[in-house]
Coordinates of C-alpha atoms in Angstrom, one line a residue:
Chain A
X1 CA 0.0 0.0 0.0
X2 CA 1.4 3.4 -1.0
X3 CA 0.5 4.9 2.3
X4 CA 2.9 2.7 4.2
X5 CA 5.8 2.4 1.7
X6 CA 7.9 4.7 3.6
X7 CA 6.7 3.7 7.0
X8 CA 7.8 0.1 6.4
X9 CA 11.2 1.3 7.1
X10 CA 10.0 1.8 10.6
X11 CA 9.6 -1.5 12.4
X12 CA 9.4 -2.9 15.9
X13 CA 12.1 -4.9 17.7
X14 CA 11.1 -8.1 15.9
X15 CA 11.5 -6.5 12.5
X16 CA 7.8 -6.4 11.7
X17 CA 7.0 -3.3 9.7
X18 CA 4.7 -0.5 10.9
X19 CA 1.8 -0.6 11.3
X20 CA 1.4 -4.4 11.2
X21 CA 3.6 -4.6 14.3
X22 CA 0.9 -2.7 16.2
X23 CA -2.1 -4.8 15.3
X24 CA -3.0 -7.3 18.0
X25 CA -5.0 -10.2 16.6
X26 CA -4.7 -13.2 18.9
X27 CA -7.9 -15.2 18.9
X28 CA -6.1 -18.0 20.8
X29 CA -6.4 -15.8 23.9
X30 CA -10.2 -16.2 23.9
X31 CA -11.6 -18.8 26.3
X32 CA -13.8 -21.6 24.8
X33 CA -16.9 -20.2 26.4
X34 CA -16.2 -16.8 24.9
X35 CA -15.6 -18.3 21.4
X36 CA -18.9 -20.2 21.7
X37 CA -20.7 -17.1 22.8
X38 CA -19.2 -15.0 20.0
X39 CA -20.1 -17.6 17.5
X40 CA -23.7 -17.8 18.6
X41 CA -24.0 -14.0 18.7
X42 CA -22.6 -13.8 15.1
X43 CA -25.0 -16.4 13.8
X44 CA -27.9 -14.7 15.5
X45 CA -27.0 -11.2 14.2
X46 CA -26.3 -12.6 10.7
X47 CA -29.7 -14.3 10.9
X48 CA -31.3 -11.1 11.8
X49 CA -29.5 -9.4 9.0
X50 CA -31.0 -11.8 6.5
X51 CA -34.4 -11.5 8.1
X52 CA -34.3 -7.8 7.2
X53 CA -34.0 -8.8 3.5
X54 CA -37.1 -11.0 3.5
X55 CA -39.4 -8.6 1.7
X56 CA -36.9 -8.3 -1.1
X57 CA -36.5 -12.0 -1.3
X58 CA -40.3 -12.3 -1.3
X59 CA -40.5 -9.9 -4.2
X60 CA -37.9 -11.8 -6.2
X61 CA -39.8 -15.1 -5.5
X62 CA -43.0 -13.3 -6.7
X63 CA -41.2 -12.1 -9.8
X64 CA -39.8 -15.5 -10.6
X65 CA -43.2 -17.0 -10.1
X66 CA -42.3 -19.8 -7.7
X67 CA -45.7 -20.4 -6.2
X68 CA -44.7 -22.9 -3.6
X69 CA -42.3 -20.4 -1.9
X70 CA -44.8 -17.5 -2.3
X71 CA -46.9 -19.1 0.4
X72 CA -43.9 -19.6 2.8
X73 CA -42.6 -16.0 2.4
X74 CA -45.6 -13.8 1.5
X75 CA -44.9 -10.2 0.5
X76 CA -46.9 -8.4 3.1
X77 CA -46.6 -4.9 1.8
X78 CA -46.0 -4.2 -1.8
X79 CA -42.9 -2.3 -2.7
X80 CA -44.7 0.5 -4.6
X81 CA -47.1 1.1 -1.6
X82 CA -44.1 1.3 0.7
X83 CA -42.3 3.7 -1.6
X84 CA -45.3 6.0 -1.8
X85 CA -45.5 5.9 2.0
X86 CA -41.9 6.8 2.4
X87 CA -41.9 9.7 -0.1
X88 CA -41.9 12.2 2.8
X89 CA -38.8 10.5 4.3
X90 CA -37.0 10.6 0.9
X91 CA -37.9 14.3 0.5
X92 CA -36.4 15.0 4.0
X93 CA -33.2 13.1 3.2
X94 CA -32.9 14.8 -0.2
X95 CA -33.5 18.2 1.5
X96 CA -30.8 17.5 4.1
X97 CA -28.3 16.4 1.5
X98 CA -29.0 19.4 -0.6
X99 CA -28.7 21.6 2.5
X100 CA -25.2 20.2 3.3
X101 CA -24.1 20.6 -0.3
X102 CA -25.3 24.2 -0.5
X103 CA -23.7 25.0 2.9
X104 CA -20.4 23.6 1.7
X105 CA -20.5 25.6 -1.5
X106 CA -21.5 28.8 0.3
X107 CA -18.6 28.4 2.8
X108 CA -16.2 27.7 -0.1
X109 CA -17.3 30.7 -2.1
X110 CA -17.4 33.0 0.9
X111 CA -14.3 31.9 2.8
X112 CA -12.4 29.8 0.3
X113 CA -10.1 32.6 -0.8
X114 CA -10.2 34.6 2.3
X115 CA -6.8 35.1 3.9
X116 CA -7.4 34.8 7.6
X117 CA -3.8 34.6 8.5
X118 CA -2.8 37.0 11.1
X119 CA -0.4 37.4 14.0
X120 CA -0.2 34.1 15.9
X121 CA -1.1 34.4 19.6
X122 CA 1.4 33.4 22.2
X123 CA 0.5 32.7 25.8
X124 CA 1.4 35.2 28.4
X125 CA 3.9 33.7 30.8
X126 CA 2.5 35.8 33.6
X127 CA -0.9 34.1 33.1
X128 CA 0.8 30.7 33.0
X129 CA 2.4 31.4 36.3
X130 CA -0.9 32.5 37.7
X131 CA -2.4 29.1 36.7
X132 CA 0.2 27.4 38.8
X133 CA -0.1 30.0 41.6
X134 CA 3.7 30.8 41.4
X135 CA 5.5 34.1 41.0
X136 CA 6.2 35.0 37.3
X137 CA 10.0 34.5 37.7
X138 CA 9.5 30.9 38.7
X139 CA 7.6 29.7 35.7
X140 CA 10.7 29.5 33.5
X141 CA 12.3 27.2 36.0
X142 CA 9.2 25.0 36.0
X143 CA 9.2 24.9 32.3
X144 CA 12.8 23.7 32.2
X145 CA 12.5 21.2 35.0
X146 CA 13.1 17.5 34.3
X147 CA 10.9 16.4 37.2
X148 CA 8.0 18.3 38.7
X149 CA 6.0 17.1 41.7
X150 CA 2.7 18.8 42.6
X151 CA 1.3 18.5 46.1
X152 CA -2.3 19.4 46.8
X153 CA -4.3 20.7 49.7
X154 CA -7.6 19.1 50.7
X155 CA -9.5 21.6 48.6
X156 CA -7.3 20.5 45.6
X157 CA -5.5 23.8 45.4
X158 CA -1.7 23.6 44.8
X159 CA 0.1 23.2 48.1
X160 CA 3.6 22.9 46.8
X161 CA 5.7 22.4 43.7
X162 CA 9.0 20.6 43.7
X163 CA 11.3 20.6 40.7
X164 CA 14.4 18.8 39.7
X165 CA 16.3 20.4 36.9
X166 CA 18.2 18.3 34.4
X167 CA 21.7 18.9 35.7
X168 CA 21.1 20.0 39.2
X169 CA 18.9 19.2 42.1
X170 CA 17.0 22.1 43.6
X171 CA 13.9 22.2 45.7
X172 CA 11.6 25.0 44.7
X173 CA 8.9 25.6 47.2
X174 CA 6.1 28.2 46.5
Chain B
X1 CA -62.8 9.6 24.2
X2 CA -64.1 11.1 21.0
X3 CA -63.3 9.7 17.5
X4 CA -61.3 12.8 16.6
X5 CA -59.1 12.4 19.7
X6 CA -58.4 8.8 18.9
X7 CA -57.5 9.8 15.3
X8 CA -55.1 12.4 16.6
X9 CA -53.5 9.9 19.0
X10 CA -53.1 7.5 16.1
X11 CA -51.3 10.1 14.1
X12 CA -49.1 10.9 17.1
X13 CA -48.4 7.2 17.5
X14 CA -47.6 6.9 13.8
X15 CA -45.2 9.8 14.0
X16 CA -43.5 8.2 17.0
X17 CA -43.0 4.9 15.2
X18 CA -41.8 6.6 12.0
X19 CA -39.4 8.8 13.9
X20 CA -38.0 5.8 15.8
X21 CA -37.5 3.8 12.6
X22 CA -36.2 6.5 10.3
X23 CA -34.2 8.9 12.4
X24 CA -31.0 6.7 12.5
X25 CA -31.3 6.0 8.8
X26 CA -31.7 9.7 8.0
X27 CA -28.6 10.5 10.1
X28 CA -26.7 7.8 8.3
X29 CA -27.3 9.4 4.9
X30 CA -26.4 12.8 6.3
X31 CA -23.1 11.5 7.6
X32 CA -22.4 9.6 4.4
X33 CA -23.0 12.7 2.3
X34 CA -21.0 15.0 4.6
X35 CA -18.1 12.5 4.7
X36 CA -18.1 12.2 0.9
X37 CA -18.0 16.0 0.5
X38 CA -15.1 16.2 3.0
X39 CA -13.3 13.4 1.3
X40 CA -13.6 14.9 -2.2
X41 CA -13.0 18.4 -1.1
X42 CA -10.1 18.1 1.5
X43 CA -8.8 14.5 1.7
X44 CA -8.4 13.2 -1.9
X45 CA -6.5 16.2 -3.2
X46 CA -3.9 15.8 -0.5
X47 CA -3.4 12.1 -1.1
X48 CA -3.3 9.3 1.4
X49 CA 0.4 8.9 2.1
X50 CA 0.7 9.8 5.8
X51 CA 4.5 10.2 5.3
X52 CA 4.1 13.0 2.7
X53 CA 3.6 15.7 5.3
X54 CA 2.8 19.3 4.3
X55 CA 5.6 21.8 3.9
X56 CA 6.4 24.5 6.4
X57 CA 9.4 26.8 6.5
X58 CA 10.0 26.2 10.2
X59 CA 8.3 23.7 12.3
X60 CA 7.5 25.2 15.8
X61 CA 8.2 23.4 19.0
X62 CA 5.6 21.0 20.4
X63 CA 5.0 19.7 23.9
X64 CA 3.5 16.2 23.8
X65 CA 1.5 15.6 27.0
X66 CA 0.8 12.1 28.1
X67 CA -1.4 11.8 31.2
X68 CA -1.1 8.4 32.8
X69 CA -2.9 6.6 35.6
X70 CA -1.8 3.1 36.2
X71 CA -0.3 2.7 32.7
X72 CA 2.7 0.6 33.8
X73 CA 1.9 -2.0 31.2
X74 CA 1.7 0.3 28.2
X75 CA 3.7 3.5 28.9
X76 CA 7.1 2.1 27.8
X77 CA 5.7 1.3 24.4
X78 CA 3.9 4.7 24.2
X79 CA 7.1 6.6 25.0
X80 CA 9.3 4.5 22.7
X81 CA 7.0 5.2 19.8
X82 CA 6.9 8.9 20.6
X83 CA 10.7 8.8 20.1
X84 CA 10.2 7.6 16.6
X85 CA 8.4 10.7 15.6
X86 CA 9.9 12.5 12.6
X87 CA 9.0 15.9 14.0
X88 CA 12.2 18.0 14.5
X89 CA 11.4 20.0 17.7
X90 CA 9.5 18.4 20.6
X91 CA 9.4 17.5 24.2
X92 CA 7.4 14.8 26.0
X93 CA 5.8 15.5 29.3
X94 CA 4.4 12.4 31.0
X95 CA 2.0 13.1 33.8
X96 CA 1.9 10.5 36.5
X97 CA -1.5 11.1 38.1
X98 CA -1.3 9.4 41.5
X99 CA -0.7 5.9 40.0
X100 CA -0.8 3.1 42.4
X101 CA 1.2 0.7 40.2
X102 CA 4.8 1.1 39.1
X103 CA 4.0 3.8 36.5
X104 CA 5.9 6.5 38.5
X105 CA 9.0 4.3 38.8
X106 CA 9.0 3.4 35.2
X107 CA 8.7 7.0 34.1
X108 CA 11.5 8.1 36.4
X109 CA 13.7 5.4 34.8
X110 CA 12.7 6.3 31.3
X111 CA 13.4 10.0 32.0
X112 CA 17.0 9.1 32.7
X113 CA 17.3 7.4 29.3
X114 CA 15.2 9.8 27.2
X115 CA 16.5 13.4 27.0
X116 CA 13.3 14.8 25.6
X117 CA 11.2 13.3 28.4
X118 CA 10.1 15.3 31.4
X119 CA 8.0 13.9 34.2
X120 CA 5.2 15.5 36.3
X121 CA 4.1 13.6 39.4
X122 CA 0.8 14.4 41.0
X123 CA 0.9 13.2 44.5
X124 CA -2.7 12.0 44.5
X125 CA -5.2 10.9 41.8
X126 CA -6.5 14.2 40.5
X127 CA -8.1 13.2 37.2
X128 CA -7.0 13.6 33.6
X129 CA -8.3 17.2 33.4
X130 CA -6.3 18.4 36.4
X131 CA -3.2 16.6 35.2
X132 CA -3.5 18.4 31.9
X133 CA -4.1 21.7 33.7
X134 CA -0.9 21.3 35.6
X135 CA 1.1 20.2 32.5
X136 CA -0.1 22.9 30.1
X137 CA 1.6 25.9 31.9
X138 CA 4.6 23.7 32.7
X139 CA 5.2 23.1 29.0
X140 CA 7.9 25.0 27.1
X141 CA 5.9 25.3 23.9
X142 CA 2.8 27.0 22.6
X143 CA 1.5 24.0 20.8
X144 CA 0.4 21.1 23.0
X145 CA -0.3 17.6 21.7
X146 CA -2.3 15.4 24.1
X147 CA -2.4 11.7 23.8
X148 CA -3.6 8.9 26.1
X149 CA -1.1 6.8 28.0
X150 CA -1.8 3.7 26.0
X151 CA -1.8 5.4 22.6
X152 CA 0.9 4.7 19.9
X153 CA 1.4 7.8 17.8
X154 CA 2.1 7.6 14.1
X155 CA 5.6 9.0 13.4
X156 CA 4.2 11.7 11.1
X157 CA 1.1 12.6 13.1
X158 CA 2.7 15.6 14.8
X159 CA 3.5 17.3 11.5
X160 CA -0.1 16.9 10.2
X161 CA -1.6 18.3 13.4
X162 CA 0.8 21.2 13.9
X163 CA 0.5 22.3 10.3
X164 CA -3.1 23.5 11.0
X165 CA -2.2 25.3 14.2
X166 CA 0.8 27.0 12.6
X167 CA -0.9 28.2 9.5
X168 CA -4.4 29.2 10.8
X169 CA -4.6 31.5 13.8
X170 CA -8.3 30.8 14.4
X171 CA -7.6 27.1 14.9
X172 CA -7.8 26.2 18.6
X173 CA -7.5 22.5 18.4
X174 CA -6.9 19.7 15.8
X175 CA -8.0 16.1 16.4
X176 CA -6.5 13.1 14.7
X177 CA -7.7 9.8 13.4
X178 CA -7.6 7.0 16.0
X179 CA -7.3 3.4 14.8
X180 CA -7.9 0.3 16.9
X181 CA -5.0 -2.1 17.6
X182 CA -6.7 -5.0 19.5
X183 CA -8.9 -7.1 17.2
X184 CA -8.7 -10.5 18.9
X185 CA -12.4 -10.6 19.8
X186 CA -15.7 -9.8 18.1
X187 CA -15.9 -6.6 20.2
X188 CA -12.5 -5.5 19.0
X189 CA -13.4 -6.1 15.3
X190 CA -16.7 -4.3 15.5
X191 CA -15.1 -1.3 17.2
X192 CA -12.7 -1.1 14.2
X193 CA -15.8 -0.8 12.0
X194 CA -17.4 1.7 14.4
X195 CA -14.4 4.0 14.4
X196 CA -14.5 4.1 10.6
X197 CA -18.2 4.0 9.8
X198 CA -19.6 6.0 12.7
X199 CA -16.9 8.2 14.2
X200 CA -14.9 8.7 11.1
X201 CA -18.0 9.6 9.0
X202 CA -19.4 11.8 11.8
X203 CA -16.3 13.8 12.2
X204 CA -15.9 14.3 8.5
X205 CA -19.5 15.4 8.1
X206 CA -19.3 17.7 11.1
X207 CA -16.2 19.3 9.6
X208 CA -18.2 20.1 6.5
X209 CA -20.8 21.7 8.7
X210 CA -18.1 23.6 10.6
X211 CA -18.6 22.5 14.2
X212 CA -17.5 19.2 15.8
X213 CA -19.1 17.5 18.8
X214 CA -15.8 16.3 20.3
X215 CA -12.1 16.3 19.5
X216 CA -11.1 12.8 20.6
X217 CA -9.0 13.0 23.8
X218 CA -6.9 10.1 22.5
X219 CA -5.1 12.4 20.1
X220 CA -5.7 16.2 20.0
X221 CA -3.4 19.1 19.5
X222 CA -4.1 22.5 21.1
X223 CA -3.1 26.1 20.9
X224 CA -2.2 27.0 24.5
X225 CA -3.4 30.6 24.2
X226 CA -6.8 29.2 23.1
X227 CA -6.9 27.0 26.2
X228 CA -5.9 29.9 28.4
X229 CA -8.7 32.0 27.0
X230 CA -11.3 29.4 27.8
X231 CA -9.9 28.4 31.2
X232 CA -8.3 25.1 30.4
X233 CA -10.0 21.8 31.1
X234 CA -13.0 21.4 33.5
X235 CA -12.0 19.1 36.3
X236 CA -15.6 18.1 37.1
X237 CA -16.5 16.9 33.6
X238 CA -16.3 13.1 33.2
X239 CA -15.5 13.6 29.5
X240 CA -13.0 16.5 29.5
X241 CA -12.5 16.1 25.8
X242 CA -16.1 16.9 24.9
X243 CA -16.1 19.8 27.4
X244 CA -13.0 21.5 26.1
X245 CA -14.2 21.1 22.5
X246 CA -17.4 22.9 23.2
X247 CA -15.7 25.6 25.3
X248 CA -13.3 26.3 22.4
X249 CA -16.0 26.4 19.8
X250 CA -18.3 28.6 21.9
X251 CA -15.4 31.0 22.1
X252 CA -15.2 31.1 18.4
X253 CA -12.1 28.9 18.0
X254 CA -12.1 26.4 15.1
X255 CA -11.5 22.7 15.7
X256 CA -10.3 20.7 12.8
X257 CA -10.1 17.0 12.0
X258 CA -7.0 15.7 10.4
X259 CA -7.4 12.2 8.9
X260 CA -3.7 11.7 8.2
X261 CA -2.8 12.2 11.9
X262 CA -3.0 8.6 13.0
X263 CA -2.7 7.0 16.4
X264 CA -3.3 3.5 17.5
X265 CA -5.2 2.7 20.7
X266 CA -6.5 -0.1 22.8
X267 CA -10.2 -0.4 23.3
X268 CA -12.2 -2.6 25.7
X269 CA -12.7 -6.2 24.6
X270 CA -15.0 -7.2 27.4
X271 CA -18.7 -6.3 27.6
X272 CA -18.2 -4.9 31.0
X273 CA -15.4 -2.7 29.9
X274 CA -17.2 -1.5 26.8
X275 CA -20.3 -0.8 28.8
X276 CA -18.4 1.3 31.3
X277 CA -16.6 3.2 28.6
X278 CA -19.8 4.0 26.6
X279 CA -21.7 4.8 29.7
X280 CA -19.0 7.3 30.6
X281 CA -19.2 8.8 27.1
X282 CA -23.1 9.1 27.3
X283 CA -23.0 10.6 30.8
X284 CA -20.2 13.0 29.8
X285 CA -22.1 14.2 26.8
X286 CA -25.2 15.0 28.9
X287 CA -23.1 16.8 31.5
X288 CA -21.5 19.0 28.8
X289 CA -24.9 19.7 27.2
X290 CA -26.5 20.7 30.5
X291 CA -23.6 23.1 31.3
X292 CA -23.6 24.7 27.8
X293 CA -27.1 24.7 26.6
X294 CA -27.7 28.2 28.0
X295 CA -25.1 29.6 25.7
X296 CA -27.3 29.2 22.7
X297 CA -29.2 32.3 23.8
X298 CA -26.3 34.2 22.4
X299 CA -26.7 34.8 18.7
X300 CA -23.0 34.5 18.0
X301 CA -23.2 30.8 19.2
X302 CA -25.8 29.9 16.6
X303 CA -23.5 27.6 14.7
X304 CA -23.3 25.2 17.6
X305 CA -27.1 25.0 17.5
X306 CA -27.1 22.2 15.0
X307 CA -24.7 20.1 17.1
X308 CA -26.8 20.6 20.2
X309 CA -30.0 19.9 18.2
X310 CA -28.6 16.7 16.9
X311 CA -27.7 15.7 20.4
X312 CA -31.1 16.4 21.8
X313 CA -32.9 14.6 18.9
X314 CA -30.6 11.6 19.3
X315 CA -31.4 11.6 23.0
X316 CA -35.1 11.7 22.3
X317 CA -34.7 8.9 19.8
X318 CA -32.9 6.7 22.3
X319 CA -35.8 7.0 24.7
X320 CA -38.3 6.4 21.9
X321 CA -36.4 3.3 21.0
X322 CA -36.5 2.0 24.5
X323 CA -40.2 2.7 24.7
X324 CA -40.8 0.9 21.4
X325 CA -38.7 -2.1 22.5
X326 CA -40.6 -2.3 25.8
X327 CA -44.0 -2.1 24.1
X328 CA -42.9 -4.8 21.7
X329 CA -41.6 -7.0 24.5
X330 CA -44.7 -6.5 26.7
X331 CA -47.0 -7.0 23.6
X332 CA -45.6 -10.5 23.3
X333 CA -47.2 -11.4 26.6
X334 CA -50.1 -9.1 27.1
X335 CA -52.8 -7.9 24.6
X336 CA -51.9 -4.2 24.0
X337 CA -54.4 -1.5 22.8
X338 CA -54.2 -1.1 19.0
X339 CA -52.5 2.2 19.4
X340 CA -49.6 0.7 21.3
X341 CA -49.3 -2.6 19.5
X342 CA -46.0 -3.3 17.8
X343 CA -46.0 -6.7 16.2
X344 CA -42.3 -6.7 15.0
X345 CA -39.1 -4.7 15.2
X346 CA -38.3 -3.2 11.7
X347 CA -41.1 -4.7 9.8
X348 CA -41.1 -5.3 6.1
X349 CA -39.6 -2.9 3.7
X350 CA -38.3 -0.7 6.5
X351 CA -36.0 -3.5 7.3
X352 CA -34.7 -3.6 3.7
X353 CA -34.1 0.1 3.9
X354 CA -32.1 -0.4 7.1
X355 CA -30.1 -3.2 5.5
X356 CA -29.4 -1.1 2.4
X357 CA -28.4 1.8 4.6
X358 CA -25.9 -0.4 6.5
X359 CA -24.4 -1.5 3.2
X360 CA -24.0 2.0 1.9
X361 CA -22.6 3.4 5.1
X362 CA -20.0 0.6 5.5
X363 CA -19.1 0.7 1.8
X364 CA -18.4 4.4 2.0
X365 CA -16.6 4.3 5.3
X366 CA -14.4 1.3 4.5
X367 CA -13.4 2.6 1.1
X368 CA -12.4 6.0 2.6
X369 CA -10.7 4.7 5.8
X370 CA -9.1 1.5 4.3
X371 CA -6.2 3.8 3.1
X372 CA -5.2 4.4 6.7
X373 CA -5.6 0.9 8.1
X374 CA -5.0 -2.8 7.5
X375 CA -7.3 -5.5 6.4
X376 CA -10.5 -3.4 6.6
X377 CA -12.2 -5.5 3.9
X378 CA -11.7 -8.7 6.0
X379 CA -13.6 -7.0 8.8
X380 CA -16.7 -6.5 6.6
X381 CA -18.0 -9.9 7.6
X382 CA -17.9 -9.0 11.3
X383 CA -19.2 -5.5 11.1
X384 CA -22.0 -5.5 8.6
X385 CA -24.7 -5.8 11.2
X386 CA -22.8 -3.5 13.6
X387 CA -25.3 -0.5 13.3
X388 CA -28.0 -2.7 15.0
X389 CA -25.6 -3.5 17.9
X390 CA -24.4 0.1 18.0
X391 CA -28.0 1.4 18.2
X392 CA -28.8 -1.0 21.1
X393 CA -25.6 0.0 23.0
X394 CA -26.2 3.6 22.3
X395 CA -29.8 3.5 23.4
X396 CA -29.0 1.7 26.6
X397 CA -26.1 3.9 27.6
X398 CA -27.9 7.1 26.9
X399 CA -30.9 5.8 28.8
X400 CA -28.8 5.1 31.9
X401 CA -26.1 7.8 31.4
X402 CA -28.4 10.8 31.0
X403 CA -30.1 10.5 34.3
X404 CA -26.7 9.8 36.0
X405 CA -25.4 13.1 34.6
X406 CA -28.5 15.0 35.8
X407 CA -28.3 13.5 39.3
X408 CA -24.5 13.9 39.7
X409 CA -23.5 16.3 42.4
X410 CA -22.2 19.6 41.0
X411 CA -18.5 20.2 41.2
X412 CA -17.6 16.6 41.9
X413 CA -14.1 15.9 40.6
X414 CA -13.8 13.4 37.8
X415 CA -11.0 11.0 38.6
X416 CA -9.5 8.0 36.8
X417 CA -10.7 4.5 36.8
X418 CA -8.5 1.8 35.2
X419 CA -10.0 1.0 31.9
X420 CA -10.1 -2.3 30.0
X421 CA -7.3 -2.4 27.4
X422 CA -8.1 -5.7 25.7
X423 CA -7.8 -9.4 26.4
X424 CA -4.1 -9.5 25.6
X425 CA -3.6 -7.4 28.8
X426 CA -5.7 -9.7 31.0

């Protein structure tokens, strides 16, 4: 696959290329009871799936003219009657799809060529210090610290902040 | 009761049944249409090679935040894959949130080996939101990329996410494209389908509309100034990712979805784990809705109106579905009045319409998402009936989760619970 041609150079420790090395497919981990349960569930849900198609099957049988099966799977409601009944539903869907398409075109026409680039915002360091309830001059130290430990009061406010910088050990208490 | 009143009740009952049957199918076609527009407009022109990252003169520094609680099993793998990133300027900040296992010790050891890795220890379990609130001001860089402690990040994902933040000042956050790793069980397989056919389609469709319900907490990049403006993460919200997404959008920040920014995560493979996770999502959605619904009074927030409306209607549908299933179940044992009689679930041609809708939805989603994953076609056998299972799960979790959210004491801190990470971890 083209999408992973370059990524196959990345592999895990066993040499399996990415992303195959990340997929976990180990059905042998399932217990027997789980396998049985999943099998039954799959059969039931597939059975229900085919049950949904019964009217179409009945219509085909009707069309083929197999009279014996027509009694077993009668077509309760004719397709044309159903379609007429659902016209409102189809109109609503059509309206919604048209609405989405129109909205997309409108946004593209109005904003597509609009240059909304401007000055990029940068966070104020003073406000960051306020978030951690420390003086402004301490925030740089926290942002450079290798290890930071936060201790909290009972009301979940910050009680203390301890930092360890990369090349020195220093306790910074607020 | 007069004849006219009975006729009116019949019409009301008819509307109720039709709404219950057709609403999910209606939404399915809306999502499919939106996803196709997104794909044709934004995705196909760029191509699908995740390694062919967009160009930028200078890539700004990024701080990758990894909140962890009891991630001793997965954190080494997460950090080792972060080191494979092709992004030129980054730091990794792992937040050990009061873990009771050996997560703290493992992180301390890793920090000695990995120069880019910094560690934040929270002395007690404060919750993911609090952990992120501590890490965000402690980061060196303006752009923050938050991933979960069990997530494996694609080596090129950071480029794709940062490109949006660096080139568009109005973008407050960018969410990526999570893929499922564990596929050993039927639950694992159908969740792969879910992430493509439901979550992937919904996000694409919502991007076309211009507002997103949630930026997935598993992989999302933020602009720190945007976070500061909205007051960072809410610590009392059980789903802090939904809460921050709405806060940003209500403050006129744009949230984008980048399909090339992949990450690989572990999802529950037990029914109990899946139920707990989905219940949390349902409860969290209701909490965020209750907190923010008043903001719609402001005309400038009108674009969030459709997202909230969709949420309310889906809530209503869930309860209608429960009512319908109860009526059908009771009707099998007791003679019901004609007005309340439901003789079958998805009768006749409605069922065919449902089946066709499933086929269409999965055909579209798999054909779009297969470019980012492996063996999607093989999963078709397991996931074709998934919408039915999804609807049942959705209905039940919303039915239980919504009242839980309404009854939850205000201001109660949302803390971690150790999630199910698949049967290979058992």
